[in-house]
GROMACS .gro file of C-alpha atoms in nm:
model
  383
    1UNK     CA    1  -0.001   0.000  -0.001
    2UNK     CA    2   0.130   0.343  -0.086
    3UNK     CA    3   0.067   0.618   0.166
    4UNK     CA    4   0.081   0.968   0.028
    5UNK     CA    5   0.125   1.292   0.218
    6UNK     CA    6   0.088   1.621   0.034
    7UNK     CA    7   0.171   1.921   0.247
    8UNK     CA    8   0.170   2.334   0.149
    9UNK     CA    9   1.334   1.761  -1.653
   10UNK     CA   10   1.471   1.418  -1.570
   11UNK     CA   11   1.649   1.397  -1.239
   12UNK     CA   12   1.971   1.592  -1.263
   13UNK     CA   13   2.117   1.476  -0.932
   14UNK     CA   14   2.396   1.664  -0.778
   15UNK     CA   15   2.509   1.378  -0.553
   16UNK     CA   16   2.412   1.044  -0.410
   17UNK     CA   17   2.527   0.998  -0.048
   18UNK     CA   18   2.420   0.773   0.241
   19UNK     CA   19   2.489   0.774   0.609
   20UNK     CA   20   2.708   0.466   0.619
   21UNK     CA   21   3.044   0.551   0.765
   22UNK     CA   22   2.915   0.896   0.840
   23UNK     CA   23   3.186   1.149   0.924
   24UNK     CA   24   3.113   1.432   1.160
   25UNK     CA   25   3.247   1.724   0.957
   26UNK     CA   26   3.179   2.094   1.004
   27UNK     CA   27   3.100   2.327   0.715
   28UNK     CA   28   3.427   2.432   0.556
   29UNK     CA   29   3.538   2.797   0.557
   30UNK     CA   30   3.511   2.786   0.177
   31UNK     CA   31   3.147   2.683   0.194
   32UNK     CA   32   3.078   2.940   0.467
   33UNK     CA   33   3.214   3.211   0.237
   34UNK     CA   34   2.956   3.118  -0.026
   35UNK     CA   35   2.663   3.207   0.200
   36UNK     CA   36   2.515   3.536   0.087
   37UNK     CA   37   2.697   3.512  -0.247
   38UNK     CA   38   2.626   3.224  -0.488
   39UNK     CA   39   2.428   3.062  -0.209
   40UNK     CA   40   2.156   3.243  -0.014
   41UNK     CA   41   2.220   3.297   0.360
   42UNK     CA   42   2.031   2.972   0.428
   43UNK     CA   43   2.224   2.766   0.173
   44UNK     CA   44   1.998   2.760  -0.135
   45UNK     CA   45   2.121   2.835  -0.485
   46UNK     CA   46   2.084   3.211  -0.520
   47UNK     CA   47   2.058   3.211  -0.898
   48UNK     CA   48   1.754   3.118  -1.093
   49UNK     CA   49   1.745   2.827  -1.336
   50UNK     CA   50   1.865   2.845  -1.697
   51UNK     CA   51   1.512   2.833  -1.835
   52UNK     CA   52   1.406   3.135  -1.635
   53UNK     CA   53   1.113   2.944  -1.480
   54UNK     CA   54   1.270   2.965  -1.130
   55UNK     CA   55   1.378   3.320  -1.039
   56UNK     CA   56   1.684   3.429  -0.850
   57UNK     CA   57   1.644   3.478  -0.477
   58UNK     CA   58   1.651   3.853  -0.407
   59UNK     CA   59   1.578   3.859  -0.034
   60UNK     CA   60   1.235   3.699  -0.024
   61UNK     CA   61   0.915   3.852   0.110
   62UNK     CA   62   1.089   4.021   0.402
   63UNK     CA   63   0.804   4.253   0.502
   64UNK     CA   64   0.424   4.249   0.464
   65UNK     CA   65   0.284   4.377   0.133
   66UNK     CA   66   0.113   4.718   0.133
   67UNK     CA   67  -0.238   4.707   0.281
   68UNK     CA   68  -0.174   4.413   0.508
   69UNK     CA   69  -0.402   4.407   0.814
   70UNK     CA   70  -0.334   4.127   1.066
   71UNK     CA   71  -0.697   4.133   1.176
   72UNK     CA   72  -0.807   4.036   0.822
   73UNK     CA   73  -0.549   3.763   0.771
   74UNK     CA   74  -0.280   3.729   0.510
   75UNK     CA   75  -0.288   3.952   0.202
   76UNK     CA   76  -0.214   3.772  -0.123
   77UNK     CA   77   0.050   3.976  -0.313
   78UNK     CA   78  -0.002   3.757  -0.618
   79UNK     CA   79  -0.381   3.751  -0.632
   80UNK     CA   80  -0.391   3.901  -0.984
   81UNK     CA   81  -0.178   3.620  -1.135
   82UNK     CA   82  -0.329   3.355  -1.358
   83UNK     CA   83  -0.208   2.992  -1.390
   84UNK     CA   84   0.061   2.929  -1.650
   85UNK     CA   85  -0.092   2.584  -1.711
   86UNK     CA   86  -0.293   2.314  -1.539
   87UNK     CA   87  -0.179   1.957  -1.488
   88UNK     CA   88  -0.452   1.690  -1.503
   89UNK     CA   89  -0.459   1.313  -1.519
   90UNK     CA   90  -0.471   1.339  -1.894
   91UNK     CA   91  -0.152   1.536  -1.942
   92UNK     CA   92   0.033   1.433  -1.624
   93UNK     CA   93   0.289   1.222  -1.811
   94UNK     CA   94   0.407   1.537  -1.994
   95UNK     CA   95   0.514   1.680  -1.658
   96UNK     CA   96   0.622   1.363  -1.471
   97UNK     CA   97   0.990   1.467  -1.461
   98UNK     CA   98   0.885   1.747  -1.226
   99UNK     CA   99   0.635   1.551  -1.016
  100UNK     CA  100   0.672   1.299  -0.734
  101UNK     CA  101   0.522   0.951  -0.764
  102UNK     CA  102   0.254   1.038  -0.512
  103UNK     CA  103   0.146   1.343  -0.712
  104UNK     CA  104   0.123   1.132  -1.025
  105UNK     CA  105  -0.084   0.874  -0.838
  106UNK     CA  106  -0.333   1.135  -0.723
  107UNK     CA  107  -0.364   1.281  -1.072
  108UNK     CA  108  -0.429   0.936  -1.217
  109UNK     CA  109  -0.673   0.827  -0.949
  110UNK     CA  110  -0.898   1.129  -0.915
  111UNK     CA  111  -1.032   1.306  -1.230
  112UNK     CA  112  -1.107   1.606  -1.006
  113UNK     CA  113  -0.748   1.633  -0.882
  114UNK     CA  114  -0.567   1.902  -1.085
  115UNK     CA  115  -0.260   2.118  -1.026
  116UNK     CA  116  -0.273   2.481  -1.130
  117UNK     CA  117   0.085   2.600  -1.184
  118UNK     CA  118   0.156   2.971  -1.132
  119UNK     CA  119   0.472   3.186  -1.171
  120UNK     CA  120   0.732   3.102  -0.908
  121UNK     CA  121   0.814   3.342  -0.626
  122UNK     CA  122   1.095   3.267  -0.381
  123UNK     CA  123   0.938   3.436  -0.079
  124UNK     CA  124   1.130   3.260   0.201
  125UNK     CA  125   1.301   3.517   0.425
  126UNK     CA  126   1.438   3.524   0.781
  127UNK     CA  127   1.538   3.813   1.006
  128UNK     CA  128   1.892   3.928   0.924
  129UNK     CA  129   2.021   3.824   1.268
  130UNK     CA  130   1.923   3.464   1.182
  131UNK     CA  131   2.155   3.471   0.882
  132UNK     CA  132   2.446   3.576   1.105
  133UNK     CA  133   2.371   3.287   1.345
  134UNK     CA  134   2.352   3.034   1.055
  135UNK     CA  135   2.695   3.142   0.932
  136UNK     CA  136   2.863   3.151   1.275
  137UNK     CA  137   2.722   2.823   1.408
  138UNK     CA  138   2.743   2.639   1.077
  139UNK     CA  139   3.123   2.621   1.087
  140UNK     CA  140   3.103   2.428   1.416
  141UNK     CA  141   2.790   2.215   1.377
  142UNK     CA  142   2.848   1.842   1.369
  143UNK     CA  143   2.632   1.533   1.352
  144UNK     CA  144   2.632   1.319   1.664
  145UNK     CA  145   2.723   0.950   1.618
  146UNK     CA  146   2.523   0.802   1.333
  147UNK     CA  147   2.346   1.127   1.256
  148UNK     CA  148   2.103   1.090   1.549
  149UNK     CA  149   2.172   1.436   1.690
  150UNK     CA  150   2.362   1.758   1.643
  151UNK     CA  151   2.656   1.890   1.836
  152UNK     CA  152   2.792   2.245   1.882
  153UNK     CA  153   2.480   2.446   1.798
  154UNK     CA  154   2.254   2.674   1.999
  155UNK     CA  155   2.011   2.897   1.808
  156UNK     CA  156   2.077   2.828   1.441
  157UNK     CA  157   1.778   2.759   1.213
  158UNK     CA  158   1.997   2.584   0.956
  159UNK     CA  159   2.277   2.377   1.116
  160UNK     CA  160   2.388   2.238   0.778
  161UNK     CA  161   2.342   2.505   0.505
  162UNK     CA  162   2.564   2.310   0.271
  163UNK     CA  163   2.443   1.953   0.344
  164UNK     CA  164   2.651   1.651   0.246
  165UNK     CA  165   2.412   1.378   0.369
  166UNK     CA  166   2.041   1.312   0.375
  167UNK     CA  167   2.016   1.322   0.752
  168UNK     CA  168   2.169   1.670   0.751
  169UNK     CA  169   1.882   1.788   0.528
  170UNK     CA  170   1.633   1.633   0.768
  171UNK     CA  171   1.793   1.811   1.068
  172UNK     CA  172   1.764   2.136   0.875
  173UNK     CA  173   1.393   2.071   0.844
  174UNK     CA  174   1.352   1.976   1.214
  175UNK     CA  175   1.517   2.291   1.346
  176UNK     CA  176   1.406   2.530   1.071
  177UNK     CA  177   1.307   2.885   1.164
  178UNK     CA  178   0.961   2.920   1.325
  179UNK     CA  179   1.011   3.246   1.514
  180UNK     CA  180   1.167   3.097   1.823
  181UNK     CA  181   0.827   3.032   1.988
  182UNK     CA  182   0.469   3.009   1.870
  183UNK     CA  183   0.115   2.952   1.990
  184UNK     CA  184  -0.134   2.836   1.727
  185UNK     CA  185  -0.475   2.678   1.687
  186UNK     CA  186  -0.465   2.389   1.447
  187UNK     CA  187  -0.722   2.153   1.293
  188UNK     CA  188  -0.653   1.814   1.148
  189UNK     CA  189  -0.894   1.614   0.931
  190UNK     CA  190  -0.906   1.234   0.929
  191UNK     CA  191  -1.118   1.206   0.613
  192UNK     CA  192  -1.329   0.902   0.521
  193UNK     CA  193  -1.344   0.779   0.162
  194UNK     CA  194  -1.685   0.943   0.114
  195UNK     CA  195  -1.544   1.282   0.216
  196UNK     CA  196  -1.695   1.294   0.565
  197UNK     CA  197  -1.479   1.401   0.855
  198UNK     CA  198  -1.471   1.500   1.219
  199UNK     CA  199  -1.234   1.789   1.280
  200UNK     CA  200  -0.956   1.731   1.532
  201UNK     CA  201  -0.886   2.067   1.695
  202UNK     CA  202  -0.590   2.142   1.912
  203UNK     CA  203  -0.393   2.427   2.069
  204UNK     CA  204  -0.022   2.399   2.024
  205UNK     CA  205   0.270   2.568   2.198
  206UNK     CA  206   0.624   2.536   2.058
  207UNK     CA  207   0.955   2.680   2.176
  208UNK     CA  208   1.312   2.641   2.063
  209UNK     CA  209   1.523   2.590   2.374
  210UNK     CA  210   1.749   2.880   2.272
  211UNK     CA  211   1.446   3.113   2.272
  212UNK     CA  212   1.395   3.031   2.639
  213UNK     CA  213   1.758   3.090   2.727
  214UNK     CA  214   1.838   2.717   2.712
  215UNK     CA  215   1.716   2.632   3.068
  216UNK     CA  216   1.827   2.271   3.023
  217UNK     CA  217   2.127   2.120   2.858
  218UNK     CA  218   2.087   1.904   2.546
  219UNK     CA  219   1.751   2.041   2.428
  220UNK     CA  220   1.633   2.145   2.081
  221UNK     CA  221   1.270   2.226   2.158
  222UNK     CA  222   0.964   2.195   2.374
  223UNK     CA  223   0.612   2.115   2.241
  224UNK     CA  224   0.269   2.100   2.406
  225UNK     CA  225  -0.041   1.977   2.224
  226UNK     CA  226  -0.386   2.018   2.392
  227UNK     CA  227  -0.684   1.861   2.211
  228UNK     CA  228  -1.001   2.079   2.227
  229UNK     CA  229  -1.230   1.875   1.998
  230UNK     CA  230  -1.399   1.638   1.939
  231UNK     CA  231  -1.552   1.605   2.284
  232UNK     CA  232  -1.465   1.234   2.308
  233UNK     CA  233  -1.093   1.315   2.345
  234UNK     CA  234  -1.103   1.688   2.440
  235UNK     CA  235  -0.860   1.759   2.719
  236UNK     CA  236  -0.602   1.503   2.618
  237UNK     CA  237  -0.255   1.653   2.605
  238UNK     CA  238   0.097   1.561   2.496
  239UNK     CA  239   0.415   1.732   2.617
  240UNK     CA  240   0.754   1.658   2.455
  241UNK     CA  241   1.111   1.770   2.524
  242UNK     CA  242   1.330   1.691   2.224
  243UNK     CA  243   1.703   1.650   2.283
  244UNK     CA  244   1.979   1.791   2.071
  245UNK     CA  245   2.192   1.478   2.093
  246UNK     CA  246   1.958   1.180   2.067
  247UNK     CA  247   2.242   0.939   2.117
  248UNK     CA  248   2.294   1.071   2.468
  249UNK     CA  249   1.921   1.099   2.550
  250UNK     CA  250   1.594   1.002   2.382
  251UNK     CA  251   1.280   1.215   2.358
  252UNK     CA  252   1.107   1.287   2.686
  253UNK     CA  253   0.729   1.273   2.656
  254UNK     CA  254   0.425   1.290   2.882
  255UNK     CA  255   0.050   1.247   2.822
  256UNK     CA  256  -0.246   1.370   3.020
  257UNK     CA  257  -0.578   1.176   3.017
  258UNK     CA  258  -0.866   1.385   3.152
  259UNK     CA  259  -1.067   1.071   3.235
  260UNK     CA  260  -0.791   0.944   3.464
  261UNK     CA  261  -0.669   1.289   3.565
  262UNK     CA  262  -0.315   1.163   3.553
  263UNK     CA  263   0.006   1.267   3.382
  264UNK     CA  264   0.205   0.969   3.259
  265UNK     CA  265   0.541   0.923   3.093
  266UNK     CA  266   0.480   0.823   2.735
  267UNK     CA  267   0.769   0.663   2.551
  268UNK     CA  268   0.527   0.571   2.272
  269UNK     CA  269   0.491   0.933   2.156
  270UNK     CA  270   0.740   0.869   1.872
  271UNK     CA  271   0.813   0.676   1.559
  272UNK     CA  272   0.512   0.489   1.410
  273UNK     CA  273   0.276   0.504   1.709
  274UNK     CA  274  -0.065   0.628   1.584
  275UNK     CA  275  -0.119   1.002   1.602
  276UNK     CA  276  -0.378   1.106   1.862
  277UNK     CA  277  -0.728   1.133   1.714
  278UNK     CA  278  -0.626   1.058   1.357
  279UNK     CA  279  -0.800   0.722   1.315
  280UNK     CA  280  -0.464   0.560   1.244
  281UNK     CA  281  -0.410   0.773   0.933
  282UNK     CA  282  -0.090   0.934   1.066
  283UNK     CA  283   0.204   0.822   1.278
  284UNK     CA  284   0.362   1.032   1.549
  285UNK     CA  285   0.666   1.102   1.337
  286UNK     CA  286   0.445   1.205   1.044
  287UNK     CA  287   0.354   1.526   1.221
  288UNK     CA  288   0.520   1.835   1.068
  289UNK     CA  289   0.637   1.627   0.773
  290UNK     CA  290   0.887   1.449   0.997
  291UNK     CA  291   0.985   1.485   1.361
  292UNK     CA  292   1.176   1.303   1.624
  293UNK     CA  293   1.474   1.069   1.612
  294UNK     CA  294   1.605   0.959   1.266
  295UNK     CA  295   1.779   0.647   1.404
  296UNK     CA  296   1.550   0.380   1.250
  297UNK     CA  297   1.642   0.476   0.894
  298UNK     CA  298   1.938   0.483   0.659
  299UNK     CA  299   1.926   0.822   0.495
  300UNK     CA  300   2.041   0.891   0.139
  301UNK     CA  301   2.081   1.233  -0.013
  302UNK     CA  302   1.967   1.157  -0.365
  303UNK     CA  303   2.034   1.514  -0.487
  304UNK     CA  304   1.849   1.821  -0.594
  305UNK     CA  305   1.584   1.860  -0.864
  306UNK     CA  306   1.323   2.103  -0.995
  307UNK     CA  307   0.979   2.008  -0.879
  308UNK     CA  308   0.625   2.147  -0.888
  309UNK     CA  309   0.515   2.193  -0.528
  310UNK     CA  310   0.243   2.382  -0.341
  311UNK     CA  311   0.376   2.726  -0.250
  312UNK     CA  312   0.244   3.068  -0.147
  313UNK     CA  313  -0.101   2.924  -0.070
  314UNK     CA  314  -0.279   3.242   0.032
  315UNK     CA  315  -0.621   3.121  -0.094
  316UNK     CA  316  -0.621   2.849   0.170
  317UNK     CA  317  -0.581   3.114   0.443
  318UNK     CA  318  -0.900   3.297   0.350
  319UNK     CA  319  -1.095   3.344   0.673
  320UNK     CA  320  -1.422   3.325   0.475
  321UNK     CA  321  -1.367   2.961   0.391
  322UNK     CA  322  -1.549   2.689   0.589
  323UNK     CA  323  -1.400   2.340   0.631
  324UNK     CA  324  -1.646   2.182   0.381
  325UNK     CA  325  -1.524   2.441   0.127
  326UNK     CA  326  -1.176   2.292   0.153
  327UNK     CA  327  -1.223   1.923   0.232
  328UNK     CA  328  -1.368   1.721  -0.054
  329UNK     CA  329  -1.405   1.352  -0.134
  330UNK     CA  330  -1.061   1.209  -0.204
  331UNK     CA  331  -0.864   1.533  -0.169
  332UNK     CA  332  -0.892   1.901  -0.088
  333UNK     CA  333  -1.041   2.152  -0.334
  334UNK     CA  334  -0.754   2.190  -0.577
  335UNK     CA  335  -0.890   2.531  -0.698
  336UNK     CA  336  -0.762   2.667  -0.367
  337UNK     CA  337  -0.405   2.535  -0.407
  338UNK     CA  338  -0.126   2.722  -0.579
  339UNK     CA  339   0.159   2.529  -0.731
  340UNK     CA  340   0.497   2.667  -0.836
  341UNK     CA  341   0.821   2.530  -0.974
  342UNK     CA  342   1.101   2.529  -0.712
  343UNK     CA  343   1.421   2.340  -0.639
  344UNK     CA  344   1.403   2.072  -0.374
  345UNK     CA  345   1.644   1.839  -0.198
  346UNK     CA  346   1.546   1.475  -0.249
  347UNK     CA  347   1.604   1.249   0.051
  348UNK     CA  348   1.535   0.879   0.066
  349UNK     CA  349   1.494   0.687   0.396
  350UNK     CA  350   1.501   0.309   0.418
  351UNK     CA  351   1.435   0.120   0.744
  352UNK     CA  352   1.760  -0.014   0.883
  353UNK     CA  353   1.819  -0.387   0.911
  354UNK     CA  354   1.700  -0.511   1.249
  355UNK     CA  355   1.461  -0.216   1.298
  356UNK     CA  356   1.092  -0.183   1.223
  357UNK     CA  357   0.860   0.097   1.118
  358UNK     CA  358   0.520   0.111   0.943
  359UNK     CA  359   0.688   0.298   0.658
  360UNK     CA  360   0.962   0.079   0.512
  361UNK     CA  361   1.057   0.352   0.265
  362UNK     CA  362   1.005   0.731   0.271
  363UNK     CA  363   1.087   0.991   0.011
  364UNK     CA  364   1.110   1.354   0.120
  365UNK     CA  365   1.120   1.660  -0.107
  366UNK     CA  366   1.254   1.954   0.090
  367UNK     CA  367   1.226   2.314  -0.033
  368UNK     CA  368   1.580   2.457  -0.075
  369UNK     CA  369   1.483   2.805   0.050
  370UNK     CA  370   1.285   2.730   0.368
  371UNK     CA  371   1.405   2.373   0.450
  372UNK     CA  372   1.037   2.285   0.487
  373UNK     CA  373   0.928   1.941   0.364
  374UNK     CA  374   0.708   2.030   0.068
  375UNK     CA  375   0.595   1.681  -0.023
  376UNK     CA  376   0.657   1.322   0.084
  377UNK     CA  377   0.573   0.975  -0.041
  378UNK     CA  378   0.568   0.683   0.203
  379UNK     CA  379   0.554   0.312   0.141
  380UNK     CA  380   0.486   0.009   0.360
  381UNK     CA  381   0.676  -0.317   0.339
  382UNK     CA  382   0.487  -0.420   0.025
  383UNK     CA  383   0.590  -0.104  -0.164
   0.00000   0.00000   0.00000
């Protein structure tokens, strides 16, 4: 069975590297000197592509567009743009060199699943102080033994701006910039085949340890998840403390059950344990694209490619939309999704010999500018 997760030219691979015999090497001074020049401050290629279909990075969307009012939600700076073309199941093979297998599967399975492709905009931008931290900490950052943690970092949002291995790309995703701390109200939708769903609502708190002054040693982040709906599980909570060096210490996790009124240690809040309230449609380490320890997989950096991914999805943030306007039978309303051509890092994960996981193979496509997982395809033991 293929499990597909869709988040936000033939392969011209730059390199193929695994984690076997992994060496813990810092970014070289030569690579550090490239940041802010031929590479962006976060490590992406600054130049556009030869075809002109991917623009150069010129600083990103560093401040709100004119007329932005926080009370009204995000303002779409590209609202006047029209799609360049639309990909359907009929013409999908013409674009398959820029699509992932999961995207092709959706296009072939659902006649209503289409991908409207718009002009590309490289909007990713961080505060300037973050760029200074990335450069200064990048020359010291090292992988812990086997790639299961990071050494010699504190506040960086990109420990490996010039990655040499697949697991380095994944760590860049895990610690990517999210403002230091955030409070948000999220909703998840376990959707039945007929399109019906019961919203899973939660309040989430997240903090990088560095944003709190690093009160404990060996910490990356803290996360608290409080379920507020449906009523059958409202009040359940999960708290996690994620370590920096996961060789030295594994994730610390606790759960609260309102029926028992007890807080319990929860070592199962990791790997392929079912996600709370998701009807078994998501594992714990599925959340956020990927989270937690990478130690059950061998990671291979396949390389970099141009790929059509969801990007700058302002339509989906429209406060006038209701959940049934978005969630449809089989997939979300594709008229609300904007796709653009961007460069992504391609990372393949295979379960290590002697280990187990629901997903025997995982393929991640990570946006080069933001280090956010843009798309992933996941396969069980049967492929």
